[in-house]
CSV table of C-alpha atoms in Angstrom, one decimal:
chain,number,residue,atom,x,y,z
A,16,MET,CA,0.2,0.7,-0.4
A,17,GLU,CA,1.6,3.3,-1.5
A,18,GLN,CA,1.7,6.0,1.8
A,19,ARG,CA,0.2,8.7,1.3
A,20,THR,CA,3.3,12.0,1.6
A,21,TYR,CA,2.0,15.4,1.8
A,22,ASN,CA,5.6,16.4,0.4
A,23,GLN,CA,6.2,19.4,2.9
A,24,TYR,CA,9.9,20.1,5.3
A,25,CYS,CA,7.7,21.0,8.5
A,26,ALA,CA,7.5,19.1,11.2
A,27,THR,CA,4.6,19.2,11.3
A,28,ALA,CA,3.6,17.2,7.9
A,29,ARG,CA,6.4,14.7,9.0
A,30,THR,CA,4.0,13.7,11.3
A,31,LEU,CA,0.9,14.0,10.0
A,32,ASP,CA,2.9,11.8,7.3
A,33,LEU,CA,3.7,9.2,10.3
A,34,VAL,CA,-0.2,8.8,12.0
A,35,GLY,CA,-2.0,11.0,9.3
A,36,GLU,CA,-4.1,7.8,7.6
A,37,ARG,CA,-6.8,6.7,8.9
A,38,TRP,CA,-7.1,3.9,11.6
A,39,THR,CA,-3.3,5.1,12.0
A,40,LEU,CA,-4.2,7.2,15.8
A,41,LEU,CA,-6.0,4.8,17.3
A,42,LEU,CA,-3.6,2.0,16.8
A,43,ILE,CA,-1.4,3.7,18.7
A,44,ARG,CA,-3.9,4.7,20.9
A,45,GLU,CA,-4.5,1.1,22.2
A,46,LEU,CA,-0.6,0.5,22.3
A,47,LEU,CA,-0.2,3.5,24.3
A,48,THR,CA,-2.2,0.7,27.9
A,49,GLY,CA,0.2,-1.0,26.4
A,50,PRO,CA,1.6,-4.4,24.1
A,51,LYS,CA,-1.9,-6.4,22.3
A,52,ARG,CA,-2.1,-9.2,20.5
A,53,PHE,CA,-3.9,-8.8,16.9
A,54,GLY,CA,-6.9,-10.2,17.6
A,55,ASP,CA,-7.1,-7.8,20.6
A,56,LEU,CA,-6.5,-5.1,18.2
A,57,GLN,CA,-9.4,-6.2,16.1
A,58,ALA,CA,-11.8,-6.4,18.9
A,59,SER,CA,-10.9,-3.0,19.6
A,60,LEU,CA,-10.8,-1.5,16.2
A,61,ARG,CA,-14.6,-2.6,14.8
A,62,GLY,CA,-15.3,-2.0,11.4
A,63,LEU,CA,-11.2,-2.0,11.4
A,64,GLY,CA,-10.5,-5.1,8.6
A,65,THR,CA,-7.6,-8.1,8.8
A,66,GLY,CA,-6.7,-6.6,5.5
A,67,LEU,CA,-5.5,-3.3,6.4
A,68,LEU,CA,-5.0,-3.6,10.3
A,69,ALA,CA,-1.9,-6.3,9.0
A,70,ALA,CA,-1.2,-2.9,6.7
A,71,ARG,CA,-1.1,-0.6,9.0
A,72,LEU,CA,0.5,-2.6,11.7
A,73,LYS,CA,3.6,-2.9,9.2
A,74,GLN,CA,3.5,1.0,8.4
A,75,LEU,CA,3.6,1.5,12.5
A,76,GLU,CA,6.5,-1.5,12.1
A,77,ARG,CA,8.4,0.0,9.8
A,78,GLU,CA,8.1,4.0,10.4
A,79,GLY,CA,9.5,2.8,13.4
A,80,LEU,CA,7.2,3.3,16.0
A,81,ALA,CA,6.2,0.3,16.9
A,82,HIS,CA,8.0,-3.8,16.8
A,83,LYS,CA,7.2,-7.0,17.5
A,84,ILE,CA,7.3,-8.8,21.2
A,85,THR,CA,6.4,-12.1,21.8
A,86,LEU,CA,4.1,-11.8,25.6
A,87,PRO,CA,5.7,-13.4,28.7
A,88,PRO,CA,5.0,-16.0,30.7
A,89,PRO,CA,1.2,-17.4,30.7
A,90,ALA,CA,0.6,-16.2,27.3
A,91,ARG,CA,3.8,-16.7,25.6
A,92,THR,CA,1.6,-15.4,22.0
A,93,PRO,CA,3.4,-13.0,19.8
A,94,ALA,CA,2.1,-9.1,20.0
A,95,TYR,CA,3.1,-5.7,19.3
A,96,ALA,CA,4.4,-2.7,21.4
A,97,LEU,CA,4.8,0.9,20.8
A,98,THR,CA,9.1,1.9,20.7
A,99,GLU,CA,9.9,4.8,22.7
A,100,ALA,CA,9.4,7.3,19.6
A,101,GLY,CA,5.6,5.3,20.0
A,102,GLU,CA,5.6,6.1,23.3
A,103,GLU,CA,6.7,9.6,23.1
A,104,LEU,CA,3.3,10.3,20.9
A,105,GLY,CA,1.4,9.2,24.1
A,106,PRO,CA,1.2,13.1,24.8
A,107,ALA,CA,-0.7,15.0,22.0
A,108,VAL,CA,-3.0,11.2,22.4
A,109,LEU,CA,-4.6,12.8,25.7
A,110,GLU,CA,-4.5,16.1,24.4
A,111,LEU,CA,-7.0,15.2,21.0
A,112,ALA,CA,-8.2,12.7,23.8
A,113,ARG,CA,-8.6,16.5,25.8
A,114,TRP,CA,-9.1,18.4,22.4
A,115,GLY,CA,-12.8,15.5,22.4
A,116,LEU,CA,-13.9,15.3,25.3
A,117,LYS,CA,-15.2,19.2,24.9
A,118,TRP,CA,-15.2,20.1,21.6
A,119,ALA,CA,-16.3,16.7,20.0
A,120,MET,CA,-18.2,14.3,22.3
A,121,GLY,CA,-21.1,14.8,22.2
A,122,GLU,CA,-24.7,12.6,22.1
A,123,ARG,CA,-23.3,8.5,21.6
A,124,ARG,CA,-24.5,8.2,17.1
A,125,ASP,CA,-26.0,4.7,15.9
A,126,GLY,CA,-24.3,2.1,16.0
A,127,GLU,CA,-21.1,4.0,17.4
A,128,THR,CA,-19.3,0.8,19.2
A,129,PHE,CA,-18.5,1.9,23.0
A,130,HIS,CA,-15.3,-0.1,25.5
A,131,PRO,CA,-15.3,0.5,28.7
A,132,GLY,CA,-11.3,-0.7,28.5
A,133,TRP,CA,-10.5,3.3,26.5
A,134,ALA,CA,-10.9,5.1,29.9
A,135,VAL,CA,-8.2,3.8,30.7
A,136,LEU,CA,-6.6,6.3,28.8
A,137,GLY,CA,-9.3,8.7,29.0
A,138,LEU,CA,-8.4,8.5,33.1
A,139,ARG,CA,-4.9,9.9,32.7
A,140,ALA,CA,-6.8,12.5,30.2
A,141,CYS,CA,-9.2,13.6,32.9
A,142,PHE,CA,-6.4,13.4,35.6
A,143,ASP,CA,-5.5,16.4,38.1
A,144,PRO,CA,-2.4,16.3,39.5
A,145,GLU,CA,-2.7,19.6,42.4
A,146,ALA,CA,-5.8,17.0,43.4
A,147,ALA,CA,-3.7,14.4,43.8
A,148,ALA,CA,-0.7,15.5,46.1
A,149,GLY,CA,-0.1,13.9,48.6
A,150,LEU,CA,-2.1,10.7,47.6
A,151,ARG,CA,-0.9,7.1,47.5
A,152,ALA,CA,-4.3,4.3,46.5
A,153,THR,CA,-4.5,2.2,43.6
A,154,TYR,CA,-8.3,2.5,42.1
A,155,GLU,CA,-9.4,-0.3,40.6
A,156,PHE,CA,-12.9,0.3,38.6
A,157,ARG,CA,-14.8,-2.8,37.2
A,158,VAL,CA,-17.6,-1.6,34.0
A,159,GLY,CA,-19.8,-4.6,33.0
A,160,ASP,CA,-17.2,-7.3,32.1
A,161,GLU,CA,-14.0,-5.1,32.2
A,162,VAL,CA,-11.3,-3.9,34.2
A,163,PHE,CA,-8.6,-1.5,34.7
A,164,HIS,CA,-7.6,0.0,37.7
A,165,ALA,CA,-4.9,3.1,38.3
A,166,ARG,CA,-1.9,3.3,40.8
A,167,VAL,CA,-2.4,7.3,41.9
A,168,GLU,CA,1.4,8.1,43.2
A,169,ASP,CA,1.6,11.8,44.8
A,170,GLY,CA,0.4,14.1,41.4
A,171,THR,CA,0.7,11.3,39.0
A,172,ILE,CA,-1.1,8.1,37.5
A,173,ASP,CA,-0.6,5.3,36.1
A,174,THR,CA,-2.8,3.3,34.7
A,175,LEU,CA,-3.6,-0.4,33.4
A,176,HIS,CA,-6.0,-3.4,32.0
A,177,GLY,CA,-6.9,-6.0,34.3
A,178,PRO,CA,-7.4,-5.5,38.2
A,179,ALA,CA,-5.0,-4.4,40.7
A,180,GLN,CA,-3.4,-6.7,43.4
A,181,ARG,CA,-4.4,-4.8,45.9
A,182,PRO,CA,-7.2,-2.3,45.5
A,183,ASP,CA,-7.8,0.7,48.0
A,184,ALA,CA,-10.7,1.5,46.9
A,185,VAL,CA,-13.3,-0.5,43.9
A,186,VAL,CA,-15.4,0.9,41.9
A,187,THR,CA,-18.2,-1.5,40.2
A,188,ILE,CA,-20.8,0.9,38.0
A,189,GLY,CA,-22.7,-0.6,34.6
A,190,GLU,CA,-21.9,0.0,30.9
A,191,GLN,CA,-25.0,2.4,30.7
A,192,ALA,CA,-24.5,4.5,33.3
A,193,PHE,CA,-20.3,4.9,33.3
A,194,LEU,CA,-21.0,6.3,29.9
A,195,ASP,CA,-24.0,8.7,31.6
A,196,LEU,CA,-20.3,9.3,33.8
A,197,THR,CA,-18.1,10.2,31.7
A,198,GLY,CA,-21.3,12.0,29.6
A,199,GLN,CA,-21.7,14.6,32.7
A,200,ARG,CA,-25.1,13.4,32.9
A,201,LEU,CA,-24.6,11.4,36.2
A,202,THR,CA,-22.7,11.2,38.8
A,203,LEU,CA,-21.1,9.0,40.4
A,204,ALA,CA,-22.9,10.4,44.3
A,205,GLU,CA,-26.1,10.0,42.0
A,206,ALA,CA,-25.1,6.1,40.2
A,207,ILE,CA,-24.9,5.1,43.9
A,208,ASP,CA,-27.8,6.3,45.1
A,209,GLY,CA,-29.3,5.4,42.1
A,210,GLY,CA,-27.9,1.5,42.3
A,211,ALA,CA,-26.1,1.3,39.8
A,212,ALA,CA,-22.8,1.6,41.3
A,213,THR,CA,-21.2,0.6,44.8
A,214,THR,CA,-18.0,1.2,46.8
A,215,SER,CA,-16.5,-0.9,48.7
A,216,GLY,CA,-12.2,-0.6,50.8
A,217,ASP,CA,-10.6,2.7,52.5
A,218,GLU,CA,-13.1,6.1,52.2
A,219,GLN,CA,-10.7,7.9,52.6
A,220,ALA,CA,-9.2,6.8,49.3
A,221,LEU,CA,-13.1,6.7,47.9
A,222,ARG,CA,-14.1,10.6,48.9
A,223,ARG,CA,-10.7,12.6,47.5
A,224,LEU,CA,-11.9,10.2,44.5
A,225,LYS,CA,-14.7,12.3,43.2
A,226,ASP,CA,-11.6,15.1,42.6
A,227,LEU,CA,-9.0,14.1,41.2
A,228,PHE,CA,-10.7,13.7,37.5
A,229,ARG,CA,-12.2,16.7,36.0
A,230,LEU,CA,-14.0,16.4,33.3
A,231,PRO,CA,-14.1,19.9,30.9
A,232,PRO,CA,-17.6,20.1,30.3
A,233,PRO,CA,-18.5,20.4,26.5
A,234,ARG,CA,-18.8,23.2,24.2
A,235,ASP,CA,-20.0,23.9,21.2
A,236,ARG,CA,-18.4,24.4,18.7
A,237,ARG,CA,-20.8,25.8,16.2
A,238,ALA,CA,-21.5,28.4,18.9
A,239,GLY,CA,-21.2,31.9,18.2
A,240,ARG,CA,-20.4,31.4,14.0
A,241,PRO,CA,-21.1,34.3,11.3
């Protein structure tokens, strides 16, 4: 597959030459949360055909943004992981997510897929370091059938797929309630009061949870235009 180019000696254009093709940034989004097998990527990116997925992964390998690895035991299966250059796209992807939460999300459209595990990056995008000053706690989130966790360490955060070894606090919430939460149509307190969510664990960690993640107020990008 021929790779298109803007033919501009410009850092922005050169970057878009590498990651501007359809699906490429979403592949990087998936790999930012850890190595993934080919089948894992297929499951998360519904609509991306097998042939195009293989082509995009080869492009990422060729351009030095991803490489093949073998997962450690017990899996011992081939997977893809980001290189150092690929990992450094993380802040740009998070900034795109922050912009999207403010200017692009709106209501869910018919046919749009949703995976609660995408919140692994979303938590990083919405994290408020100042609110986490002095806090050391691990939060486990159980959303529908998916589990992920966040380790907060005095103003920093690391989020990962899968359960935490020793969570200080656990939040269990249904998928629809979680969508309403991320869409700012519902608060966690309201979800708990309505029975759509439950929490357990350290009370102090749970009290601080509501301040750790700040979703930007949604804005209408068409408002006020001439």
